[in-house]
Amino acid sequence: MPLERIVAAAVQIVDEEGAEALSMRTLAQRLGSGTATLYRHFENRAALVAHVVDRMFGGIGIGIGDDELAAMGWRDACRTTVQAMFDAVSRHRNVAPLLVEGIPVGPNAMAVRERCIAALLADGFPPRVAAHTYATLSRFVLGFAIQIRGHHGADRSDGDGEASTAFRAADPSRYPATAAVSDWLPVPLEDEFRFGLELLLDGLGRLREDG
Amino acid sequence: MPLERIVAAAVQIVDEEGAEALSMRTLAQRLGSGTATLYRHFENRAALVAHVVDRMFGGIGIGIGDDELAAMGWRDACRTTVQAMFDAVSRHRNVAPLLVEGIPVGPNAMAVRERCIAALLADGFPPRVAAHTYATLSRFVLGFAIQIRGHHGADRSDGDGEASTAFRAADPSRYPATAAVSDWLPVPLEDEFRFGLELLLDGLGRLREDG
DNA sequence: ACCTGAACACCGTTCAAGT
DNA sequence: ACCTGAACACCGTTCAAGT
């Protein structure tokens, strides 16, 4: 009863039926076993979720070597890493809600962190700033990731559906400024993400010049 | 059976016992009623949660007039607004996990958005950039907010407890860069927040100069 | 030693029955 | 018309009993 097989089945459930469909019962059933058996491998549901999350982080960075990443400079290295994290979550939209549990500390998440921080240090960032930078960038990804909803594709009424209608239904006399920009609200998540990422990178660049 | 009383009781439960303690049953019990009665005021639990979340947004911006905020310029207006949002979540740490449901669209959340976007427009930001800016800033707050855990005070082993021990236990030969900055990981949330906020504001300032 | 059926104490939601 | 007890179909977790 390899642990790997349990996690794979769990990921399969999340990808196919959503995060809320992953219960100890549904998982045990898919494995042809009982719920109690699962507790021999995971202390609780949170531990299982942590493994599922880290498996998603395993899909990041394939095809880019550590040296290659370090050679491209802090700016491109950060951009590539953060964008890859966002893409990974986008590919596994249903896993996103599971990220609320806490800071990912599985081996794959650790590897991603390591590569990004290494690139920053290699470019001369002081350790304290490098730590702050990665923390901020990953928190930024998280803020976007957890609100990625719905199934893949061009479904406009995804999770922002309620928000979208709320913005359009808002009283223009009460919310004139919001109404003035409502054509651009809610911002498509991918665009919004890249916009914010470039802001952060510009801010980092300026911080580096001044320091 | 005023709706206001139900929401107040719900907030009380969340503040006192945590977000996970808020169930239709516990809420009905505190009100001396049955669960079915609640469904006459809220379509489902998500609607109840939305009201609880918006009540937290109601605590933002007391003491600062709209004109006063608009007069301080986009940079200070954004900083004040975003910091106030973060502070509000910090004051109601237990409410934070409820933010994952979606973009807040209650009246209080709308008011905060309106004031911030108005300040941006008043300072000459194009509508599209203003929309992107507020979206990015609020997403940024969200990323931090949902990982604020534990009870108020100086409990160091809060939610980052597992992460903290994981960083220190990490093999330095496998994760040399992470180990090199581990003294600064995990970054205290308040510091990390202000660091990232200034990066975003610097990036925005540069964007404005160039455009 | 390893596994598991059945139970415990919970959920959100609904509906027939009461006032 | 308004309210609600009781039920339905689920949860995570545990433990005594089986092999």
Short mmCIF file of N, CA and C in Angstrom, two decimals, chain A residues 87-175:
data_model
loop_
_atom_site.label_atom_id
_atom_site.label_comp_id
_atom_site.label_asym_id
_atom_site.label_seq_id
_atom_site.Cartn_x
_atom_site.Cartn_y
_atom_site.Cartn_z
N ASP A 87 1.40 29.35 -13.16
CA ASP A 87 0.96 28.43 -14.22
C ASP A 87 0.61 27.06 -13.65
N ALA A 88 1.40 26.61 -12.68
CA ALA A 88 1.15 25.29 -12.09
C ALA A 88 -0.22 25.27 -11.40
N VAL A 89 -0.50 26.35 -10.67
CA VAL A 89 -1.81 26.44 -10.02
C VAL A 89 -2.92 26.54 -11.06
N SER A 90 -2.64 27.27 -12.14
CA SER A 90 -3.64 27.40 -13.19
C SER A 90 -3.96 26.05 -13.82
N ARG A 91 -2.92 25.24 -13.97
CA ARG A 91 -3.12 23.91 -14.56
C ARG A 91 -3.93 23.00 -13.63
N HIS A 92 -3.77 23.21 -12.33
CA HIS A 92 -4.52 22.41 -11.35
C HIS A 92 -5.42 23.34 -10.54
N ARG A 93 -6.35 23.96 -11.25
CA ARG A 93 -7.23 24.96 -10.62
C ARG A 93 -7.91 24.43 -9.37
N ASN A 94 -8.28 23.18 -9.37
CA ASN A 94 -9.02 22.64 -8.24
C ASN A 94 -8.17 22.48 -6.98
N VAL A 95 -6.87 22.44 -7.16
CA VAL A 95 -5.98 22.27 -6.01
C VAL A 95 -5.83 23.60 -5.26
N ALA A 96 -6.06 24.71 -5.97
CA ALA A 96 -5.83 26.04 -5.41
C ALA A 96 -6.44 26.25 -4.02
N PRO A 97 -7.71 25.90 -3.82
CA PRO A 97 -8.30 26.15 -2.49
C PRO A 97 -7.58 25.44 -1.35
N LEU A 98 -6.82 24.42 -1.67
CA LEU A 98 -6.13 23.67 -0.63
C LEU A 98 -4.90 24.40 -0.11
N LEU A 99 -4.52 25.49 -0.82
CA LEU A 99 -3.30 26.21 -0.44
C LEU A 99 -3.48 27.03 0.83
N VAL A 100 -4.73 27.19 1.30
CA VAL A 100 -4.95 28.03 2.47
C VAL A 100 -4.39 27.44 3.75
N GLU A 101 -4.11 26.15 3.73
CA GLU A 101 -3.70 25.46 4.98
C GLU A 101 -2.49 26.12 5.63
N GLY A 102 -1.52 26.53 4.82
CA GLY A 102 -0.32 27.13 5.39
C GLY A 102 0.76 27.26 4.35
N ILE A 103 1.94 27.75 4.76
CA ILE A 103 3.07 27.87 3.85
C ILE A 103 3.51 26.47 3.41
N PRO A 104 3.56 26.22 2.10
CA PRO A 104 3.98 24.88 1.64
C PRO A 104 5.42 24.58 2.03
N VAL A 105 5.63 23.46 2.68
CA VAL A 105 6.98 23.10 3.11
C VAL A 105 7.37 21.70 2.65
N GLY A 106 6.63 21.15 1.69
CA GLY A 106 6.99 19.85 1.11
C GLY A 106 8.28 19.96 0.32
N PRO A 107 8.90 18.83 -0.02
CA PRO A 107 10.19 18.83 -0.72
C PRO A 107 10.16 19.60 -2.04
N ASN A 108 9.09 19.48 -2.81
CA ASN A 108 9.03 20.19 -4.08
C ASN A 108 8.91 21.70 -3.88
N ALA A 109 8.11 22.10 -2.90
CA ALA A 109 7.98 23.53 -2.60
C ALA A 109 9.32 24.08 -2.10
N MET A 110 10.01 23.28 -1.30
CA MET A 110 11.32 23.69 -0.80
C MET A 110 12.30 23.89 -1.96
N ALA A 111 12.23 23.01 -2.96
CA ALA A 111 13.15 23.08 -4.11
C ALA A 111 12.92 24.37 -4.90
N VAL A 112 11.66 24.72 -5.10
CA VAL A 112 11.34 25.95 -5.83
C VAL A 112 11.88 27.16 -5.08
N ARG A 113 11.62 27.17 -3.77
CA ARG A 113 12.11 28.27 -2.94
C ARG A 113 13.63 28.38 -3.02
N GLU A 114 14.28 27.24 -2.90
CA GLU A 114 15.74 27.19 -2.91
C GLU A 114 16.31 27.82 -4.20
N ARG A 115 15.74 27.43 -5.33
CA ARG A 115 16.26 27.93 -6.61
C ARG A 115 16.09 29.43 -6.74
N CYS A 116 14.95 29.94 -6.29
CA CYS A 116 14.70 31.37 -6.41
C CYS A 116 15.61 32.17 -5.49
N ILE A 117 15.72 31.72 -4.25
CA ILE A 117 16.58 32.43 -3.29
C ILE A 117 18.04 32.36 -3.74
N ALA A 118 18.44 31.21 -4.29
CA ALA A 118 19.81 31.06 -4.78
C ALA A 118 20.11 32.09 -5.86
N ALA A 119 19.14 32.28 -6.77
CA ALA A 119 19.34 33.25 -7.84
C ALA A 119 19.50 34.66 -7.29
N LEU A 120 18.73 34.98 -6.24
CA LEU A 120 18.81 36.30 -5.64
C LEU A 120 20.17 36.51 -4.96
N LEU A 121 20.60 35.48 -4.22
CA LEU A 121 21.88 35.59 -3.52
C LEU A 121 23.04 35.68 -4.52
N ALA A 122 22.94 34.88 -5.58
CA ALA A 122 24.00 34.88 -6.59
C ALA A 122 24.15 36.25 -7.23
N ASP A 123 23.08 37.02 -7.22
CA ASP A 123 23.11 38.34 -7.84
C ASP A 123 23.45 39.43 -6.83
N GLY A 124 23.82 39.02 -5.63
CA GLY A 124 24.31 40.00 -4.66
C GLY A 124 23.28 40.55 -3.70
N PHE A 125 22.04 40.02 -3.73
CA PHE A 125 21.05 40.48 -2.76
C PHE A 125 21.48 40.08 -1.36
N PRO A 126 21.37 40.97 -0.38
CA PRO A 126 21.65 40.59 1.01
C PRO A 126 20.65 39.53 1.46
N PRO A 127 21.07 38.61 2.33
CA PRO A 127 20.19 37.51 2.77
C PRO A 127 18.83 37.99 3.26
N ARG A 128 18.81 39.06 4.04
CA ARG A 128 17.55 39.53 4.59
C ARG A 128 16.59 39.98 3.48
N VAL A 129 17.11 40.70 2.51
CA VAL A 129 16.28 41.17 1.41
C VAL A 129 15.83 40.00 0.55
N ALA A 130 16.72 39.05 0.36
CA ALA A 130 16.35 37.86 -0.43
C ALA A 130 15.20 37.11 0.23
N ALA A 131 15.28 36.97 1.54
CA ALA A 131 14.21 36.29 2.27
C ALA A 131 12.90 37.04 2.14
N HIS A 132 12.96 38.36 2.35
CA HIS A 132 11.76 39.18 2.22
C HIS A 132 11.18 39.08 0.82
N THR A 133 12.07 39.11 -0.15
CA THR A 133 11.62 39.11 -1.54
C THR A 133 10.87 37.83 -1.89
N TYR A 134 11.47 36.69 -1.55
CA TYR A 134 10.78 35.45 -1.89
C TYR A 134 9.46 35.32 -1.12
N ALA A 135 9.49 35.72 0.14
CA ALA A 135 8.26 35.66 0.94
C ALA A 135 7.15 36.49 0.31
N THR A 136 7.51 37.69 -0.11
CA THR A 136 6.52 38.59 -0.73
C THR A 136 6.00 38.01 -2.03
N LEU A 137 6.93 37.52 -2.86
CA LEU A 137 6.52 36.98 -4.16
C LEU A 137 5.59 35.78 -4.00
N SER A 138 5.92 34.89 -3.08
CA SER A 138 5.10 33.68 -2.92
C SER A 138 3.74 34.04 -2.31
N ARG A 139 3.74 35.04 -1.42
CA ARG A 139 2.48 35.49 -0.85
C ARG A 139 1.61 36.10 -1.94
N PHE A 140 2.27 36.81 -2.85
CA PHE A 140 1.56 37.42 -3.97
C PHE A 140 0.91 36.34 -4.85
N VAL A 141 1.65 35.31 -5.16
CA VAL A 141 1.09 34.21 -5.95
C VAL A 141 -0.09 33.58 -5.22
N LEU A 142 0.07 33.41 -3.93
CA LEU A 142 -0.98 32.78 -3.13
C LEU A 142 -2.28 33.57 -3.20
N GLY A 143 -2.15 34.90 -3.10
CA GLY A 143 -3.33 35.75 -3.14
C GLY A 143 -4.13 35.54 -4.41
N PHE A 144 -3.44 35.34 -5.53
CA PHE A 144 -4.12 35.08 -6.79
C PHE A 144 -4.61 33.64 -6.85
N ALA A 145 -3.74 32.74 -6.43
CA ALA A 145 -4.00 31.30 -6.62
C ALA A 145 -5.29 30.85 -5.96
N ILE A 146 -5.53 31.34 -4.75
CA ILE A 146 -6.68 30.81 -4.03
C ILE A 146 -8.00 31.26 -4.60
N GLN A 147 -7.95 32.28 -5.48
CA GLN A 147 -9.22 32.70 -6.04
C GLN A 147 -9.39 32.25 -7.48
N ILE A 148 -8.48 31.40 -7.95
CA ILE A 148 -8.68 30.75 -9.24
C ILE A 148 -9.73 29.69 -9.05
N ARG A 149 -10.84 29.85 -9.72
CA ARG A 149 -11.94 28.90 -9.54
C ARG A 149 -12.36 28.28 -10.86
N GLY A 150 -13.36 27.50 -10.76
CA GLY A 150 -14.02 26.94 -11.94
C GLY A 150 -13.13 26.01 -12.73
N HIS A 151 -13.65 25.51 -13.81
CA HIS A 151 -12.94 24.54 -14.62
C HIS A 151 -12.19 25.26 -15.73
N HIS A 152 -11.21 24.58 -16.27
CA HIS A 152 -10.39 25.16 -17.32
C HIS A 152 -11.28 25.72 -18.44
N GLY A 153 -10.68 26.64 -19.19
CA GLY A 153 -11.41 27.14 -20.34
C GLY A 153 -11.85 28.57 -20.18
N ALA A 154 -12.73 29.01 -21.07
CA ALA A 154 -13.07 30.43 -21.18
C ALA A 154 -14.39 30.75 -20.48
N ASP A 155 -14.70 30.03 -19.43
CA ASP A 155 -15.94 30.29 -18.71
C ASP A 155 -15.85 31.64 -18.00
N ARG A 156 -16.50 32.64 -18.55
CA ARG A 156 -16.39 34.00 -18.02
C ARG A 156 -17.03 34.13 -16.64
N SER A 157 -18.01 33.31 -16.37
CA SER A 157 -18.75 33.44 -15.11
C SER A 157 -18.10 32.62 -13.99
N ASP A 158 -16.80 32.44 -14.11
CA ASP A 158 -16.04 31.63 -13.16
C ASP A 158 -16.34 31.96 -11.69
N GLY A 159 -15.33 32.40 -10.98
CA GLY A 159 -15.54 32.75 -9.58
C GLY A 159 -15.87 34.23 -9.47
N ASP A 160 -15.44 34.99 -10.48
CA ASP A 160 -15.68 36.43 -10.45
C ASP A 160 -17.07 36.76 -10.96
N GLY A 161 -17.85 35.73 -11.27
CA GLY A 161 -19.18 35.98 -11.81
C GLY A 161 -20.00 36.87 -10.92
N GLU A 162 -20.08 36.51 -9.64
CA GLU A 162 -20.84 37.32 -8.68
C GLU A 162 -20.26 38.72 -8.60
N ALA A 163 -18.93 38.80 -8.54
CA ALA A 163 -18.28 40.10 -8.45
C ALA A 163 -18.59 40.93 -9.69
N SER A 164 -18.50 40.29 -10.85
CA SER A 164 -18.74 41.00 -12.10
C SER A 164 -20.13 41.62 -12.13
N THR A 165 -21.14 40.83 -11.81
CA THR A 165 -22.50 41.35 -11.81
C THR A 165 -22.68 42.39 -10.71
N ALA A 166 -22.00 42.21 -9.58
CA ALA A 166 -22.10 43.16 -8.48
C ALA A 166 -21.55 44.51 -8.90
N PHE A 167 -20.45 44.52 -9.65
CA PHE A 167 -19.86 45.78 -10.09
C PHE A 167 -20.80 46.49 -11.06
N ARG A 168 -21.41 45.72 -11.95
CA ARG A 168 -22.26 46.32 -12.96
C ARG A 168 -23.59 46.81 -12.34
N ALA A 169 -24.03 46.07 -11.30
CA ALA A 169 -25.30 46.45 -10.67
C ALA A 169 -25.12 47.56 -9.65
N ALA A 170 -23.86 47.91 -9.32
CA ALA A 170 -23.60 48.93 -8.30
C ALA A 170 -24.16 50.28 -8.73
N ASP A 171 -24.73 50.98 -7.78
CA ASP A 171 -25.32 52.30 -8.01
C ASP A 171 -24.22 53.30 -8.38
N PRO A 172 -24.26 53.83 -9.61
CA PRO A 172 -23.20 54.76 -10.07
C PRO A 172 -23.15 56.04 -9.24
N SER A 173 -24.28 56.43 -8.62
CA SER A 173 -24.25 57.66 -7.84
C SER A 173 -23.59 57.43 -6.48
N ARG A 174 -23.70 56.21 -6.00
CA ARG A 174 -23.04 55.89 -4.73
C ARG A 174 -21.58 55.54 -4.95
N TYR A 175 -21.28 54.88 -6.06
CA TYR A 175 -19.91 54.44 -6.35
C TYR A 175 -19.46 54.97 -7.71
#
